[in-house]
């Protein structure tokens, strides 16, 4: 995702500018600090999306910076250490860092880790579902389950059920259902809706025989019955 803001905390100018180049080429916005004791106020003010944090720093060392940052922020942190043996110890300290990279590193590897950590940190998109008792309709997967069992629906049956379930107990005239399901007006098409409804009822009743889910309202249309 472009334009995410990465904070590099690194006192070695060469390493910092190398990282900056690679990250900027990958589409990230980059800030750089060369002291540990300026990090907390920077993070509070600017809320970066990820921090690359060196351990040996003037002012305040990286471990302390990590601990202090964790008191108020869940910003993903990748710690950079000069010694591979140090990584086990760092993990043992439970500083709350998300990943560790050892110097010398390849900038490509750093970019790959940054991407991976950012991906993990992104909140999962909320699934759009409609549910009524044991019936759950998932708009993203276009799946419907009854008591957890998958229902096999045609696209028209799925759309119909979705419309009806989105407003339980509301009566939908046949013509409205035709328009919503087919997307256009089609004279004399409302018998098809009856057929779809019949099939839909049959499929649901196979898994839920004890309840009427869709009822017809004489002369008016259909509704989904919420418990
Ligand atoms: Ca350093």
GROMACS .gro file of C-alpha atoms and ligand atoms in nm:
model
  228
    1UNK     CA    1   0.000   0.000   0.000
    2UNK     CA    2   0.155   0.325  -0.105
    3UNK     CA    3   0.216   0.623   0.116
    4UNK     CA    4   0.252   0.438   0.442
    5UNK     CA    5   0.483   0.624   0.674
    6UNK     CA    6   0.797   0.446   0.794
    7UNK     CA    7   1.015   0.587   1.070
    8UNK     CA    8   1.384   0.488   1.061
    9UNK     CA    9   1.570   0.532   1.389
   10UNK     CA   10   1.936   0.482   1.309
   11UNK     CA   11   2.247   0.681   1.397
   12UNK     CA   12   2.462   0.549   1.114
   13UNK     CA   13   2.398   0.794   0.835
   14UNK     CA   14   2.496   0.555   0.555
   15UNK     CA   15   2.264   0.279   0.667
   16UNK     CA   16   1.980   0.522   0.723
   17UNK     CA   17   2.005   0.674   0.376
   18UNK     CA   18   2.035   0.331   0.212
   19UNK     CA   19   1.717   0.219   0.388
   20UNK     CA   20   1.544   0.543   0.302
   21UNK     CA   21   1.627   0.500  -0.069
   22UNK     CA   22   1.492   0.148  -0.086
   23UNK     CA   23   1.179   0.223   0.112
   24UNK     CA   24   1.102   0.535  -0.089
   25UNK     CA   25   1.148   0.342  -0.413
   26UNK     CA   26   0.893   0.094  -0.279
   27UNK     CA   27   0.643   0.376  -0.235
   28UNK     CA   28   0.676   0.446   0.135
   29UNK     CA   29   0.702   0.786   0.298
   30UNK     CA   30   1.010   0.790   0.520
   31UNK     CA   31   1.120   0.989   0.823
   32UNK     CA   32   1.456   0.951   0.993
   33UNK     CA   33   1.572   1.014   1.349
   34UNK     CA   34   1.931   0.961   1.463
   35UNK     CA   35   1.875   0.965   1.840
   36UNK     CA   36   1.671   0.741   2.066
   37UNK     CA   37   1.547   1.012   2.299
   38UNK     CA   38   1.353   1.193   2.026
   39UNK     CA   39   1.145   0.892   1.921
   40UNK     CA   40   0.861   0.894   2.173
   41UNK     CA   41   0.757   1.252   2.104
   42UNK     CA   42   0.792   1.197   1.729
   43UNK     CA   43   0.570   0.889   1.735
   44UNK     CA   44   0.310   1.069   1.946
   45UNK     CA   45   0.301   1.361   1.703
   46UNK     CA   46   0.325   1.179   1.371
   47UNK     CA   47   0.186   0.829   1.430
   48UNK     CA   48   0.404   0.646   1.174
   49UNK     CA   49   0.276   0.316   1.034
   50UNK     CA   50   0.594   0.125   1.120
   51UNK     CA   51   0.927   0.187   1.295
   52UNK     CA   52   1.267   0.041   1.205
   53UNK     CA   53   1.458   0.072   1.529
   54UNK     CA   54   1.832   0.030   1.575
   55UNK     CA   55   1.944  -0.087   1.919
   56UNK     CA   56   2.270   0.101   1.971
   57UNK     CA   57   2.160   0.463   1.967
   58UNK     CA   58   2.271   0.785   2.135
   59UNK     CA   59   2.030   0.937   2.387
   60UNK     CA   60   1.826   0.625   2.464
   61UNK     CA   61   1.894   0.271   2.345
   62UNK     CA   62   1.654   0.092   2.113
   63UNK     CA   63   1.526  -0.148   2.378
   64UNK     CA   64   1.426   0.135   2.606
   65UNK     CA   65   1.271   0.321   2.311
   66UNK     CA   66   1.069   0.010   2.226
   67UNK     CA   67   0.949  -0.030   2.585
   68UNK     CA   68   0.855   0.338   2.614
   69UNK     CA   69   0.673   0.335   2.280
   70UNK     CA   70   0.472   0.027   2.376
   71UNK     CA   71   0.329   0.217   2.672
   72UNK     CA   72   0.113   0.425   2.441
   73UNK     CA   73   0.133   0.285   2.086
   74UNK     CA   74   0.088  -0.040   1.898
   75UNK     CA   75   0.290   0.083   1.598
   76UNK     CA   76   0.468  -0.217   1.440
   77UNK     CA   77   0.837  -0.217   1.537
   78UNK     CA   78   1.121  -0.399   1.361
   79UNK     CA   79   1.434  -0.398   1.576
   80UNK     CA   80   1.775  -0.384   1.409
   81UNK     CA   81   2.063  -0.544   1.590
   82UNK     CA   82   2.432  -0.570   1.510
   83UNK     CA   83   2.468  -0.924   1.638
   84UNK     CA   84   2.271  -1.231   1.543
   85UNK     CA   85   2.330  -1.384   1.888
   86UNK     CA   86   2.150  -1.088   2.037
   87UNK     CA   87   1.819  -1.174   1.871
   88UNK     CA   88   1.737  -1.464   2.106
   89UNK     CA   89   1.803  -1.244   2.404
   90UNK     CA   90   1.589  -0.967   2.261
   91UNK     CA   91   1.298  -1.201   2.198
   92UNK     CA   92   1.338  -1.326   2.555
   93UNK     CA   93   1.304  -0.970   2.683
   94UNK     CA   94   0.956  -0.947   2.536
   95UNK     CA   95   0.995  -0.587   2.435
   96UNK     CA   96   0.687  -0.602   2.217
   97UNK     CA   97   0.875  -0.573   1.889
   98UNK     CA   98   0.718  -0.736   1.584
   99UNK     CA   99   1.034  -0.857   1.412
  100UNK     CA  100   1.414  -0.848   1.429
  101UNK     CA  101   1.673  -0.790   1.160
  102UNK     CA  102   2.044  -0.848   1.195
  103UNK     CA  103   2.319  -0.626   1.054
  104UNK     CA  104   2.455  -0.649   0.793
  105UNK     CA  105   2.128  -0.686   0.608
  106UNK     CA  106   2.027  -0.652   0.247
  107UNK     CA  107   1.796  -0.355   0.196
  108UNK     CA  108   1.571  -0.578  -0.014
  109UNK     CA  109   1.524  -0.808   0.282
  110UNK     CA  110   1.433  -0.511   0.500
  111UNK     CA  111   1.171  -0.397   0.250
  112UNK     CA  112   1.027  -0.749   0.237
  113UNK     CA  113   1.006  -0.763   0.618
  114UNK     CA  114   0.847  -0.419   0.631
  115UNK     CA  115   0.582  -0.531   0.383
  116UNK     CA  116   0.515  -0.852   0.575
  117UNK     CA  117   0.484  -0.678   0.911
  118UNK     CA  118   0.257  -0.408   0.770
  119UNK     CA  119   0.037  -0.673   0.609
  120UNK     CA  120   0.003  -0.855   0.940
  121UNK     CA  121  -0.071  -0.531   1.124
  122UNK     CA  122  -0.351  -0.424   0.894
  123UNK     CA  123  -0.688  -0.503   1.041
  124UNK     CA  124  -0.865  -0.780   0.856
  125UNK     CA  125  -1.153  -0.646   0.653
  126UNK     CA  126  -1.474  -0.707   0.834
  127UNK     CA  127  -1.685  -0.974   0.674
  128UNK     CA  128  -2.022  -0.855   0.564
  129UNK     CA  129  -2.275  -1.102   0.687
  130UNK     CA  130  -2.645  -1.110   0.749
  131UNK     CA  131  -2.775  -1.354   1.000
  132UNK     CA  132  -3.112  -1.464   1.129
  133UNK     CA  133  -3.110  -1.740   1.387
  134UNK     CA  134  -2.933  -2.039   1.231
  135UNK     CA  135  -2.913  -1.879   0.885
  136UNK     CA  136  -2.598  -1.687   0.797
  137UNK     CA  137  -2.545  -1.516   0.464
  138UNK     CA  138  -2.195  -1.400   0.376
  139UNK     CA  139  -2.191  -1.128   0.110
  140UNK     CA  140  -1.820  -1.163   0.039
  141UNK     CA  141  -1.804  -1.537  -0.016
  142UNK     CA  142  -2.163  -1.546  -0.145
  143UNK     CA  143  -2.221  -1.842   0.079
  144UNK     CA  144  -2.520  -1.927   0.295
  145UNK     CA  145  -2.515  -2.166   0.587
  146UNK     CA  146  -2.795  -2.310   0.796
  147UNK     CA  147  -2.679  -2.450   1.130
  148UNK     CA  148  -2.330  -2.429   0.981
  149UNK     CA  149  -2.419  -2.642   0.681
  150UNK     CA  150  -2.357  -2.494   0.339
  151UNK     CA  151  -2.661  -2.424   0.126
  152UNK     CA  152  -2.618  -2.453  -0.249
  153UNK     CA  153  -2.799  -2.161  -0.410
  154UNK     CA  154  -2.818  -2.024  -0.761
  155UNK     CA  155  -2.710  -1.659  -0.805
  156UNK     CA  156  -3.075  -1.548  -0.829
  157UNK     CA  157  -3.173  -1.738  -0.516
  158UNK     CA  158  -2.879  -1.586  -0.333
  159UNK     CA  159  -2.976  -1.231  -0.436
  160UNK     CA  160  -3.336  -1.290  -0.339
  161UNK     CA  161  -3.244  -1.421   0.001
  162UNK     CA  162  -3.004  -1.131   0.054
  163UNK     CA  163  -3.272  -0.873  -0.026
  164UNK     CA  164  -3.529  -1.042   0.196
  165UNK     CA  165  -3.286  -1.098   0.484
  166UNK     CA  166  -3.161  -0.739   0.476
  167UNK     CA  167  -3.507  -0.624   0.589
  168UNK     CA  168  -3.669  -0.897   0.796
  169UNK     CA  169  -4.048  -0.885   0.822
  170UNK     CA  170  -4.078  -0.628   0.548
  171UNK     CA  171  -4.308  -0.729   0.264
  172UNK     CA  172  -4.142  -0.698  -0.076
  173UNK     CA  173  -4.381  -0.677  -0.372
  174UNK     CA  174  -4.297  -0.925  -0.647
  175UNK     CA  175  -4.214  -0.647  -0.893
  176UNK     CA  176  -3.964  -0.494  -0.654
  177UNK     CA  177  -3.798  -0.830  -0.609
  178UNK     CA  178  -3.780  -0.875  -0.985
  179UNK     CA  179  -3.612  -0.536  -1.019
  180UNK     CA  180  -3.368  -0.599  -0.738
  181UNK     CA  181  -3.277  -0.948  -0.842
  182UNK     CA  182  -3.271  -0.906  -1.219
  183UNK     CA  183  -3.169  -0.542  -1.211
  184UNK     CA  184  -3.427  -0.428  -1.465
  185UNK     CA  185  -3.798  -0.427  -1.523
  186UNK     CA  186  -3.940  -0.712  -1.716
  187UNK     CA  187  -4.313  -0.736  -1.758
  188UNK     CA  188  -4.463  -1.071  -1.671
  189UNK     CA  189  -4.143  -1.188  -1.513
  190UNK     CA  190  -4.281  -1.215  -1.163
  191UNK     CA  191  -4.370  -1.583  -1.205
  192UNK     CA  192  -3.998  -1.652  -1.218
  193UNK     CA  193  -3.970  -1.497  -0.875
  194UNK     CA  194  -4.232  -1.741  -0.750
  195UNK     CA  195  -4.023  -2.027  -0.882
  196UNK     CA  196  -3.705  -1.892  -0.723
  197UNK     CA  197  -3.887  -1.849  -0.392
  198UNK     CA  198  -4.026  -2.199  -0.411
  199UNK     CA  199  -3.683  -2.347  -0.469
  200UNK     CA  200  -3.528  -2.132  -0.200
  201UNK     CA  201  -3.787  -2.245   0.054
  202UNK     CA  202  -3.732  -2.606  -0.040
  203UNK     CA  203  -3.356  -2.581   0.002
  204UNK     CA  204  -3.383  -2.406   0.339
  205UNK     CA  205  -3.657  -2.641   0.460
  206UNK     CA  206  -3.429  -2.937   0.392
  207UNK     CA  207  -3.200  -2.812   0.668
  208UNK     CA  208  -3.456  -2.627   0.875
  209UNK     CA  209  -3.784  -2.818   0.851
  210UNK     CA  210  -3.932  -2.680   1.170
  211UNK     CA  211  -3.957  -2.320   1.058
  212UNK     CA  212  -4.115  -2.116   0.785
  213UNK     CA  213  -3.854  -1.868   0.671
  214UNK     CA  214  -4.011  -1.695   0.375
  215UNK     CA  215  -4.381  -1.636   0.374
  216UNK     CA  216  -4.602  -1.507   0.098
  217UNK     CA  217  -4.840  -1.228   0.181
  218UNK     CA  218  -5.144  -1.274  -0.035
  219UNK     CA  219  -5.169  -1.017  -0.311
  220UNK     CA  220  -4.865  -0.832  -0.182
  221UNK     CA  221  -4.542  -1.022  -0.206
  222UNK     CA  222  -4.291  -1.199   0.012
  223UNK     CA  223  -4.118  -1.143   0.341
  224UNK     CA  224  -3.845  -1.297   0.546
  225UNK     CA  225  -3.967  -1.397   0.888
  226UNK     CA  226  -3.737  -1.305   1.173
  227UNK     CA  227  -3.784  -1.493   1.495
  228LIG    CA1  228   2.361   0.226   1.594
   0.00000   0.00000   0.00000
